[in-house]
PDB file of C-alpha atoms in Angstrom:
ATOM      1  CA  MET A   1       0.000   0.000   0.000  1.00 43.00           C
ATOM      2  CA  LEU A   2       1.174   3.540  -0.706  1.00 46.00           C
ATOM      3  CA  HIS A   3       1.001   6.105   2.072  1.00 45.00           C
ATOM      4  CA  ASP A   4       0.763   9.870   1.542  1.00 44.00           C
ATOM      5  CA  ILE A   5       3.258  11.929   3.504  1.00 40.00           C
ATOM      6  CA  CYS A   6       2.402  15.631   3.674  1.00 39.00           C
ATOM      7  CA  ILE A   7       5.324  17.959   3.293  1.00 37.00           C
ATOM      8  CA  HIS A   8       4.427  19.600   6.602  1.00 38.00           C
ATOM      9  CA  ALA A   9       3.262  16.876   8.999  1.00 35.00           C
ATOM     10  CA  GLY A  10      -0.279  17.314  10.248  1.00 35.00           C
ATOM     11  CA  LEU A  11      -0.992  20.245   7.926  1.00 36.00           C
ATOM     12  CA  ALA A  12      -4.200  19.845   5.938  1.00 40.00           C
ATOM     13  CA  ILE A  13      -4.021  20.271   2.178  1.00 42.00           C
ATOM     14  CA  GLN A  14      -4.891  23.872   1.348  1.00 48.00           C
ATOM     15  CA  ARG A  15      -6.781  24.372  -1.881  1.00 54.00           C
ATOM     16  CA  VAL A  16      -5.115  27.390  -3.427  1.00 56.00           C
ATOM     17  CA  MET A  17      -6.735  28.100  -6.771  1.00 72.00           C
ATOM     18  CA  MET A  18      -4.191  27.914  -9.564  1.00 79.00           C
ATOM     19  CA  SER A  19      -4.851  27.566 -13.255  1.00 90.00           C
ATOM     20  CA  PHE A  20      -2.433  25.358 -15.182  1.00 93.00           C
ATOM     21  CA  PHE A  21      -2.149  25.680 -18.940  1.00 94.00           C
ATOM     22  CA  ILE A  22      -0.447  22.982 -21.016  1.00 93.00           C
ATOM     23  CA  LEU A  23      -2.400  23.411 -24.281  1.00 94.00           C
ATOM     24  CA  GLY A  24       0.506  25.422 -25.613  1.00 90.00           C
ATOM     25  CA  PRO A  25       3.469  26.803 -23.624  1.00 90.00           C
ATOM     26  CA  LEU A  26       3.299  25.749 -19.972  1.00 91.00           C
ATOM     27  CA  GLN A  27       1.881  28.543 -17.838  1.00 92.00           C
ATOM     28  CA  ILE A  28       0.527  28.921 -14.333  1.00 93.00           C
ATOM     29  CA  LYS A  29      -1.902  31.648 -13.350  1.00 92.00           C
ATOM     30  CA  VAL A  30      -2.743  32.794  -9.827  1.00 89.00           C
ATOM     31  CA  ALA A  31      -4.987  35.804  -9.227  1.00 83.00           C
ATOM     32  CA  ASP A  32      -4.620  36.828 -12.880  1.00 83.00           C
ATOM     33  CA  GLN A  33      -0.826  36.811 -12.582  1.00 89.00           C
ATOM     34  CA  GLU A  34       0.984  34.547 -15.068  1.00 91.00           C
ATOM     35  CA  HIS A  35       4.024  32.521 -14.023  1.00 92.00           C
ATOM     36  CA  SER A  36       6.381  30.113 -15.731  1.00 90.00           C
ATOM     37  CA  ILE A  37       8.485  27.161 -14.577  1.00 92.00           C
ATOM     38  CA  ASP A  38      12.219  27.288 -15.216  1.00 90.00           C
ATOM     39  CA  ALA A  39      14.062  24.323 -16.785  1.00 91.00           C
ATOM     40  CA  ALA A  40      12.598  21.837 -19.243  1.00 91.00           C
ATOM     41  CA  PRO A  41      12.994  18.751 -16.962  1.00 92.00           C
ATOM     42  CA  VAL A  42      11.089  20.491 -14.151  1.00 94.00           C
ATOM     43  CA  ARG A  43       8.324  21.427 -16.582  1.00 93.00           C
ATOM     44  CA  ALA A  44       8.212  17.796 -17.738  1.00 93.00           C
ATOM     45  CA  ALA A  45       7.837  16.588 -14.139  1.00 94.00           C
ATOM     46  CA  LEU A  46       4.999  19.044 -13.563  1.00 94.00           C
ATOM     47  CA  ILE A  47       3.129  17.968 -16.711  1.00 94.00           C
ATOM     48  CA  ALA A  48       3.602  14.286 -15.844  1.00 93.00           C
ATOM     49  CA  LEU A  49       2.009  14.922 -12.438  1.00 94.00           C
ATOM     50  CA  LEU A  50      -0.760  17.126 -13.818  1.00 93.00           C
ATOM     51  CA  LEU A  51      -1.838  14.465 -16.310  1.00 92.00           C
ATOM     52  CA  GLU A  52      -2.691  12.138 -13.408  1.00 89.00           C
ATOM     53  CA  GLU A  53      -5.439  14.583 -12.342  1.00 87.00           C
ATOM     54  CA  GLY A  54      -4.614  14.491  -8.637  1.00 86.00           C
ATOM     55  CA  HIS A  55      -4.006  10.747  -8.327  1.00 90.00           C
ATOM     56  CA  PRO A  56      -0.848   9.238  -6.800  1.00 90.00           C
ATOM     57  CA  VAL A  57       1.831   8.476  -9.385  1.00 91.00           C
ATOM     58  CA  PRO A  58       4.365   5.706  -8.630  1.00 92.00           C
ATOM     59  CA  VAL A  59       7.971   6.608  -9.368  1.00 93.00           C
ATOM     60  CA  PRO A  60       8.328   4.004 -12.183  1.00 92.00           C
ATOM     61  CA  VAL A  61       5.324   5.521 -13.972  1.00 92.00           C
ATOM     62  CA  LEU A  62       6.776   9.010 -13.714  1.00 93.00           C
ATOM     63  CA  LEU A  63      10.114   7.812 -15.025  1.00 94.00           C
ATOM     64  CA  ARG A  64       8.468   6.244 -18.078  1.00 93.00           C
ATOM     65  CA  ARG A  65       6.540   9.433 -18.719  1.00 93.00           C
ATOM     66  CA  ILE A  66       9.572  11.700 -18.607  1.00 93.00           C
ATOM     67  CA  TRP A  67      12.163   9.446 -20.244  1.00 94.00           C
ATOM     68  CA  GLU A  68      11.848   7.075 -23.193  1.00 91.00           C
ATOM     69  CA  CYS A  69      14.638   4.995 -21.637  1.00 91.00           C
ATOM     70  CA  PRO A  70      15.239   6.175 -18.070  1.00 91.00           C
ATOM     71  CA  PRO A  71      18.957   6.546 -17.286  1.00 92.00           C
ATOM     72  CA  LYS A  72      20.546   4.993 -14.202  1.00 92.00           C
ATOM     73  CA  THR A  73      20.361   8.354 -12.478  1.00 95.00           C
ATOM     74  CA  ALA A  74      16.647   8.814 -13.297  1.00 94.00           C
ATOM     75  CA  LYS A  75      15.337   8.340  -9.741  1.00 92.00           C
ATOM     76  CA  ASN A  76      17.784  10.822  -8.288  1.00 94.00           C
ATOM     77  CA  ASN A  77      17.085  13.244 -11.122  1.00 95.00           C
ATOM     78  CA  LEU A  78      13.342  12.941 -10.542  1.00 94.00           C
ATOM     79  CA  ARG A  79      13.806  13.675  -6.844  1.00 93.00           C
ATOM     80  CA  LEU A  80      15.748  16.802  -7.774  1.00 95.00           C
ATOM     81  CA  TYR A  81      13.128  17.912 -10.330  1.00 94.00           C
ATOM     82  CA  VAL A  82      10.294  17.533  -7.816  1.00 94.00           C
ATOM     83  CA  SER A  83      12.276  19.448  -5.196  1.00 93.00           C
ATOM     84  CA  ARG A  84      12.867  22.296  -7.646  1.00 94.00           C
ATOM     85  CA  LEU A  85       9.210  22.195  -8.656  1.00 93.00           C
ATOM     86  CA  ARG A  86       8.147  22.563  -5.035  1.00 92.00           C
ATOM     87  CA  GLN A  87      10.457  25.526  -4.619  1.00 92.00           C
ATOM     88  CA  GLN A  88       9.162  27.274  -7.710  1.00 92.00           C
ATOM     89  CA  LEU A  89       5.501  26.643  -6.898  1.00 91.00           C
ATOM     90  CA  SER A  90       6.076  27.794  -3.327  1.00 90.00           C
ATOM     91  CA  ALA A  91       7.632  30.993  -4.659  1.00 91.00           C
ATOM     92  CA  ILE A  92       4.454  31.610  -6.655  1.00 89.00           C
ATOM     93  CA  ASP A  93       2.236  30.948  -3.626  1.00 84.00           C
ATOM     94  CA  PRO A  94       3.629  29.472  -0.368  1.00 85.00           C
ATOM     95  CA  ALA A  95       0.364  27.663   0.418  1.00 77.00           C
ATOM     96  CA  PHE A  96       0.607  25.647  -2.771  1.00 78.00           C
ATOM     97  CA  ARG A  97       3.650  23.726  -1.520  1.00 73.00           C
ATOM     98  CA  THR A  98       1.411  21.617   0.722  1.00 77.00           C
ATOM     99  CA  ARG A  99      -0.400  20.211  -2.297  1.00 81.00           C
ATOM    100  CA  ILE A 100       2.590  18.225  -3.539  1.00 86.00           C
ATOM    101  CA  THR A 101       2.942  15.134  -1.385  1.00 88.00           C
ATOM    102  CA  THR A 102       5.535  12.396  -1.322  1.00 89.00           C
ATOM    103  CA  ILE A 103       4.287   8.812  -1.430  1.00 83.00           C
ATOM    104  CA  ARG A 104       6.226   6.423   0.814  1.00 79.00           C
ATOM    105  CA  GLY A 105       6.536   2.903  -0.555  1.00 61.00           C
ATOM    106  CA  ALA A 106       5.521  -0.095   1.544  1.00 44.00           C
ATOM    107  CA  GLY A 107       6.099  -3.786   1.021  1.00 41.00           C
ATOM    108  CA  GLY A 108       8.797  -3.267  -1.586  1.00 45.00           C
ATOM    109  CA  GLU A 109       6.977  -0.540  -3.504  1.00 58.00           C
ATOM    110  CA  SER A 110       9.068   2.332  -4.814  1.00 71.00           C
ATOM    111  CA  GLY A 111       6.822   5.187  -3.666  1.00 87.00           C
ATOM    112  CA  GLY A 112       5.840   8.161  -5.760  1.00 91.00           C
ATOM    113  CA  TYR A 113       4.292  11.624  -5.744  1.00 93.00           C
ATOM    114  CA  ARG A 114       0.892  13.274  -5.871  1.00 93.00           C
ATOM    115  CA  LEU A 115      -0.026  16.759  -7.048  1.00 92.00           C
ATOM    116  CA  TYR A 116      -3.447  17.713  -5.731  1.00 90.00           C
ATOM    117  CA  ILE A 117      -5.485  19.613  -8.340  1.00 88.00           C
ATOM    118  CA  GLU A 118      -9.138  20.238  -9.028  1.00 86.00           C
ATOM    119  CA  PRO A 119     -10.378  19.315 -12.535  1.00 83.00           C
ATOM    120  CA  ASP A 120     -11.124  22.943 -13.384  1.00 89.00           C
ATOM    121  CA  GLU A 121      -7.545  23.962 -12.574  1.00 91.00           C
ATOM    122  CA  LEU A 122      -6.069  22.294 -15.677  1.00 93.00           C
ATOM    123  CA  ASP A 123      -6.954  23.398 -19.204  1.00 94.00           C
ATOM    124  CA  PHE A 124      -6.210  19.885 -20.532  1.00 93.00           C
ATOM    125  CA  ILE A 125      -9.068  18.466 -18.440  1.00 93.00           C
ATOM    126  CA  ARG A 126     -11.422  21.393 -19.050  1.00 95.00           C
ATOM    127  CA  PHE A 127     -10.874  21.101 -22.796  1.00 96.00           C
ATOM    128  CA  GLN A 128     -11.746  17.402 -22.897  1.00 95.00           C
ATOM    129  CA  GLN A 129     -14.817  17.780 -20.696  1.00 96.00           C
ATOM    130  CA  THR A 130     -16.167  20.809 -22.564  1.00 97.00           C
ATOM    131  CA  ALA A 131     -15.432  19.411 -26.032  1.00 97.00           C
ATOM    132  CA  ASN A 132     -17.117  16.102 -25.209  1.00 97.00           C
ATOM    133  CA  ARG A 133     -20.120  17.982 -23.815  1.00 97.00           C
ATOM    134  CA  GLY A 134     -20.352  19.848 -27.116  1.00 97.00           C
ATOM    135  CA  LEU A 135     -20.117  16.666 -29.173  1.00 96.00           C
ATOM    136  CA  HIS A 136     -22.873  15.079 -27.093  1.00 96.00           C
ATOM    137  CA  ALA A 137     -25.069  18.145 -27.541  1.00 96.00           C
ATOM    138  CA  LEU A 138     -24.571  18.030 -31.314  1.00 95.00           C
ATOM    139  CA  ARG A 139     -25.516  14.354 -31.434  1.00 92.00           C
ATOM    140  CA  SER A 140     -28.612  15.169 -29.387  1.00 93.00           C
ATOM    141  CA  GLY A 141     -29.688  17.925 -31.749  1.00 92.00           C
ATOM    142  CA  CYS A 142     -28.993  20.738 -29.265  1.00 95.00           C
ATOM    143  CA  THR A 143     -27.210  22.843 -31.851  1.00 95.00           C
ATOM    144  CA  GLU A 144     -26.821  26.141 -29.994  1.00 97.00           C
ATOM    145  CA  SER A 145     -25.606  24.370 -26.861  1.00 97.00           C
ATOM    146  CA  ALA A 146     -23.134  22.423 -28.996  1.00 97.00           C
ATOM    147  CA  ARG A 147     -21.866  25.603 -30.618  1.00 97.00           C
ATOM    148  CA  ALA A 148     -21.318  27.292 -27.258  1.00 98.00           C
ATOM    149  CA  SER A 149     -19.503  24.334 -25.686  1.00 98.00           C
ATOM    150  CA  LEU A 150     -17.301  23.615 -28.704  1.00 98.00           C
ATOM    151  CA  ALA A 151     -16.343  27.277 -29.067  1.00 98.00           C
ATOM    152  CA  GLN A 152     -15.522  27.443 -25.364  1.00 97.00           C
ATOM    153  CA  ALA A 153     -13.355  24.317 -25.591  1.00 97.00           C
ATOM    154  CA  LEU A 154     -11.452  25.539 -28.632  1.00 97.00           C
ATOM    155  CA  SER A 155     -10.801  28.915 -27.006  1.00 96.00           C
ATOM    156  CA  LEU A 156      -8.576  27.094 -24.493  1.00 95.00           C
ATOM    157  CA  TRP A 157      -6.169  25.959 -27.211  1.00 94.00           C
ATOM    158  CA  ARG A 158      -2.984  28.053 -27.402  1.00 91.00           C
ATOM    159  CA  GLY A 159      -0.748  25.753 -29.435  1.00 87.00           C
ATOM    160  CA  PRO A 160       0.805  22.265 -29.472  1.00 86.00           C
ATOM    161  CA  ILE A 161       0.596  20.518 -26.095  1.00 87.00           C
ATOM    162  CA  GLY A 162       3.598  20.363 -23.809  1.00 79.00           C
ATOM    163  CA  GLN A 163       5.814  22.898 -25.516  1.00 80.00           C
ATOM    164  CA  GLY A 164       9.242  23.472 -24.027  1.00 80.00           C
ATOM    165  CA  CYS A 165       9.722  20.135 -22.317  1.00 84.00           C
ATOM    166  CA  SER A 166      10.791  16.618 -23.203  1.00 83.00           C
ATOM    167  CA  LEU A 167       8.369  13.768 -22.525  1.00 90.00           C
ATOM    168  CA  SER A 168       8.196  10.146 -23.603  1.00 91.00           C
ATOM    169  CA  SER A 169       6.264   8.730 -26.552  1.00 91.00           C
ATOM    170  CA  ARG A 170       3.677   7.390 -24.072  1.00 90.00           C
ATOM    171  CA  VAL A 171       2.748  10.937 -23.105  1.00 92.00           C
ATOM    172  CA  ARG A 172       2.992  12.156 -26.688  1.00 91.00           C
ATOM    173  CA  ALA A 173       0.462   9.485 -27.681  1.00 92.00           C
ATOM    174  CA  GLN A 174      -1.887  10.894 -25.034  1.00 90.00           C
ATOM    175  CA  PHE A 175      -1.337  14.351 -26.479  1.00 92.00           C
ATOM    176  CA  ASP A 176      -2.028  13.057 -29.993  1.00 92.00           C
ATOM    177  CA  ALA A 177      -5.411  11.723 -28.855  1.00 93.00           C
ATOM    178  CA  VAL A 178      -6.348  15.161 -27.520  1.00 93.00           C
ATOM    179  CA  GLU A 179      -5.093  16.779 -30.742  1.00 93.00           C
ATOM    180  CA  GLN A 180      -7.535  14.517 -32.590  1.00 93.00           C
ATOM    181  CA  LEU A 181     -10.321  15.577 -30.231  1.00 95.00           C
ATOM    182  CA  ARG A 182      -9.472  19.166 -31.103  1.00 95.00           C
ATOM    183  CA  SER A 183      -9.753  18.373 -34.837  1.00 94.00           C
ATOM    184  CA  THR A 184     -13.123  16.751 -34.243  1.00 95.00           C
ATOM    185  CA  ALA A 185     -14.266  19.721 -32.146  1.00 97.00           C
ATOM    186  CA  ARG A 186     -13.278  22.167 -34.916  1.00 96.00           C
ATOM    187  CA  GLU A 187     -15.091  20.042 -37.462  1.00 96.00           C
ATOM    188  CA  CYS A 188     -18.230  19.770 -35.362  1.00 96.00           C
ATOM    189  CA  LEU A 189     -18.253  23.470 -34.522  1.00 97.00           C
ATOM    190  CA  THR A 190     -18.387  24.264 -38.244  1.00 97.00           C
ATOM    191  CA  GLU A 191     -21.218  21.754 -38.590  1.00 96.00           C
ATOM    192  CA  ALA A 192     -23.141  23.414 -35.774  1.00 96.00           C
ATOM    193  CA  LEU A 193     -22.684  26.835 -37.382  1.00 97.00           C
ATOM    194  CA  ILE A 194     -23.927  25.516 -40.733  1.00 97.00           C
ATOM    195  CA  ASN A 195     -26.978  24.125 -38.968  1.00 95.00           C
ATOM    196  CA  LEU A 196     -27.533  27.564 -37.437  1.00 95.00           C
ATOM    197  CA  GLY A 197     -27.604  29.194 -40.882  1.00 95.00           C
ATOM    198  CA  ARG A 198     -24.048  30.585 -40.873  1.00 96.00           C
ATOM    199  CA  SER A 199     -22.830  28.613 -43.907  1.00 96.00           C
ATOM    200  CA  ALA A 200     -20.891  31.304 -45.759  1.00 96.00           C
ATOM    201  CA  GLU A 201     -19.113  32.366 -42.551  1.00 96.00           C
ATOM    202  CA  VAL A 202     -17.547  28.945 -41.917  1.00 97.00           C
ATOM    203  CA  ILE A 203     -16.216  28.170 -45.403  1.00 98.00           C
ATOM    204  CA  PRO A 204     -12.701  29.595 -44.722  1.00 97.00           C
ATOM    205  CA  GLU A 205     -12.424  27.576 -41.508  1.00 96.00           C
ATOM    206  CA  ILE A 206     -13.469  24.332 -43.215  1.00 97.00           C
ATOM    207  CA  ARG A 207     -10.917  24.926 -45.950  1.00 97.00           C
ATOM    208  CA  LYS A 208      -8.202  25.406 -43.289  1.00 96.00           C
ATOM    209  CA  ILE A 209      -9.179  22.095 -41.678  1.00 95.00           C
ATOM    210  CA  LEU A 210      -8.942  20.291 -45.022  1.00 96.00           C
ATOM    211  CA  GLU A 211      -5.584  21.876 -45.840  1.00 94.00           C
ATOM    212  CA  LEU A 212      -4.176  20.298 -42.678  1.00 92.00           C
ATOM    213  CA  GLU A 213      -6.167  17.053 -42.723  1.00 92.00           C
ATOM    214  CA  PRO A 214      -7.518  16.368 -46.239  1.00 94.00           C
ATOM    215  CA  HIS A 215      -8.623  12.848 -45.252  1.00 91.00           C
ATOM    216  CA  ARG A 216     -11.432  14.116 -42.980  1.00 92.00           C
ATOM    217  CA  GLU A 217     -14.597  13.118 -44.814  1.00 93.00           C
ATOM    218  CA  LYS A 218     -16.871  14.975 -42.418  1.00 94.00           C
ATOM    219  CA  SER A 219     -15.175  18.231 -43.372  1.00 96.00           C
ATOM    220  CA  TRP A 220     -15.698  17.503 -47.071  1.00 96.00           C
ATOM    221  CA  GLU A 221     -19.361  16.990 -46.261  1.00 96.00           C
ATOM    222  CA  ASN A 222     -19.432  20.245 -44.287  1.00 97.00           C
ATOM    223  CA  LEU A 223     -17.816  22.148 -47.153  1.00 98.00           C
ATOM    224  CA  ILE A 224     -20.273  20.793 -49.723  1.00 98.00           C
ATOM    225  CA  ARG A 225     -23.184  21.727 -47.476  1.00 97.00           C
ATOM    226  CA  ALA A 226     -21.741  25.157 -46.700  1.00 97.00           C
ATOM    227  CA  TYR A 227     -21.298  26.046 -50.373  1.00 98.00           C
ATOM    228  CA  TYR A 228     -24.721  24.719 -51.328  1.00 97.00           C
ATOM    229  CA  LEU A 229     -26.616  26.381 -48.468  1.00 97.00           C
ATOM    230  CA  SER A 230     -24.840  29.681 -49.103  1.00 97.00           C
ATOM    231  CA  GLY A 231     -26.109  29.557 -52.701  1.00 96.00           C
ATOM    232  CA  ASP A 232     -22.957  28.441 -54.569  1.00 97.00           C
ATOM    233  CA  ILE A 233     -24.067  25.149 -56.097  1.00 96.00           C
ATOM    234  CA  ALA A 234     -21.206  25.111 -58.634  1.00 97.00           C
ATOM    235  CA  LYS A 235     -18.604  25.169 -55.854  1.00 97.00           C
ATOM    236  CA  ALA A 236     -20.534  22.510 -53.950  1.00 97.00           C
ATOM    237  CA  LEU A 237     -20.229  20.224 -56.989  1.00 97.00           C
ATOM    238  CA  ASP A 238     -16.565  21.135 -57.455  1.00 97.00           C
ATOM    239  CA  THR A 239     -15.961  20.243 -53.813  1.00 97.00           C
ATOM    240  CA  TRP A 240     -17.504  16.829 -54.410  1.00 95.00           C
ATOM    241  CA  GLU A 241     -15.060  16.249 -57.277  1.00 95.00           C
ATOM    242  CA  ASN A 242     -12.166  17.357 -55.087  1.00 95.00           C
ATOM    243  CA  ALA A 243     -13.316  14.986 -52.352  1.00 94.00           C
ATOM    244  CA  VAL A 244     -13.454  12.080 -54.789  1.00 93.00           C
ATOM    245  CA  SER A 245      -9.978  12.897 -56.077  1.00 91.00           C
ATOM    246  CA  THR A 246      -8.418  13.434 -52.672  1.00 92.00           C
ATOM    247  CA  MET A 247     -10.041  10.588 -50.748  1.00 87.00           C
ATOM    248  CA  GLY A 248      -9.871   8.078 -53.574  1.00 82.00           C
ATOM    249  CA  LYS A 249      -6.697   8.824 -55.483  1.00 78.00           C
ATOM    250  CA  GLN A 250      -4.500  10.139 -52.667  1.00 78.00           C
ATOM    251  CA  TYR A 251      -5.690   8.008 -49.771  1.00 78.00           C
ATOM    252  CA  GLY A 252      -7.335   5.049 -51.496  1.00 81.00           C
ATOM    253  CA  LEU A 253     -10.504   5.522 -49.463  1.00 81.00           C
ATOM    254  CA  ASP A 254     -14.027   4.856 -50.661  1.00 82.00           C
ATOM    255  CA  LEU A 255     -16.483   7.652 -50.055  1.00 86.00           C
ATOM    256  CA  SER A 256     -19.174   6.771 -47.560  1.00 88.00           C
ATOM    257  CA  PRO A 257     -22.801   6.200 -48.555  1.00 91.00           C
ATOM    258  CA  ASP A 258     -23.699   9.360 -46.591  1.00 91.00           C
ATOM    259  CA  LEU A 259     -21.405  11.530 -48.693  1.00 92.00           C
ATOM    260  CA  GLN A 260     -22.725   9.932 -51.854  1.00 93.00           C
ATOM    261  CA  ARG A 261     -26.300  10.650 -50.742  1.00 94.00           C
ATOM    262  CA  LEU A 262     -25.324  14.244 -50.070  1.00 96.00           C
ATOM    263  CA  HIS A 263     -23.937  14.515 -53.602  1.00 96.00           C
ATOM    264  CA  LEU A 264     -27.186  13.156 -54.991  1.00 96.00           C
ATOM    265  CA  ALA A 265     -29.178  15.681 -52.948  1.00 96.00           C
ATOM    266  CA  VAL A 266     -27.052  18.496 -54.396  1.00 97.00           C
ATOM    267  CA  LEU A 267     -27.584  17.208 -57.941  1.00 96.00           C
ATOM    268  CA  ARG A 268     -31.337  17.143 -57.305  1.00 96.00           C
ATOM    269  CA  ARG A 269     -31.249  20.607 -55.713  1.00 96.00           C
ATOM    270  CA  ASP A 270     -32.937  19.063 -52.680  1.00 96.00           C
ATOM    271  CA  THR A 271     -32.279  21.799 -50.149  1.00 95.00           C
ATOM    272  CA  ASP A 272     -34.243  20.121 -47.368  1.00 94.00           C
ATOM    273  CA  ALA A 273     -32.165  16.964 -47.719  1.00 95.00           C
ATOM    274  CA  VAL A 274     -28.878  18.910 -47.761  1.00 95.00           C
ATOM    275  CA  ARG A 275     -29.921  20.827 -44.656  1.00 93.00           C
ATOM    276  CA  ALA A 276     -31.036  17.626 -42.918  1.00 90.00           C
ATOM    277  CA  PHE A 277     -27.516  16.159 -43.126  1.00 84.00           C
ATOM    278  CA  GLY A 278     -26.673  18.380 -40.175  1.00 65.00           C
ATOM    279  CA  SER A 279     -28.652  16.113 -37.860  1.00 57.00           C
ATOM    280  CA  ALA A 280     -26.951  12.934 -39.085  1.00 46.00           C
ATOM    281  CA  PHE A 281     -23.759  13.289 -37.026  1.00 44.00           C
ATOM    282  CA  ALA A 282     -22.880  10.103 -35.173  1.00 39.00           C
TER     283      ALA A 282
END
């Protein structure tokens, strides 16, 4: 069993509100004052702890998160990084030091560390929760609620995750999954806006998505719908041809029956059917 050891014995954990930002350069905010953490390894240790969302993290897990192949000195290095992290966080707000606890190993366990945070203190968590709430709202047909949640989630994004620190491929894979959630959120926000009658407004954004990720069929569908519903049927048909060329010739992918039905609706000038595709997200 692992046992928590508070830094100051008998002192209760004090919940000092900090906001941590890792969706871009690592930043900490307290009372509207922004702070940074010096040294890439210390930043890596902080991110590795933050990603556990307040749960205890055994030393071997932390080592595998920070290093691809932990060196022989990894445990000592980690101890140093955590000590420096405590010092820097304490300099930002002395009360925060009590929220980093050391875990004492028992029965041969190696121990570990815990960083106490609330879910709303980390943008990484807030982004996932808010984006997933928006996706659920879109599936449920609550278009305005979906738009608000997805826009709120995307406003948290300041750049690639975990900038300025070195982390293992295990953590990078976790980051990649959230990057994909961001792509889906962008895609679904444009869909929500189309459903709200803002087709012409979202065309530049959809084109940006497809420039970066031309394999995203949902964005091809969104672009066809946006052109058609904004009154440019010729560009809607051109977009279909581009989708066929890109998905088929470049990626060897067959277009889905849904996209083919959308093309047929455009050919028939069936505006109701084209508009109805906005409720078919699954």
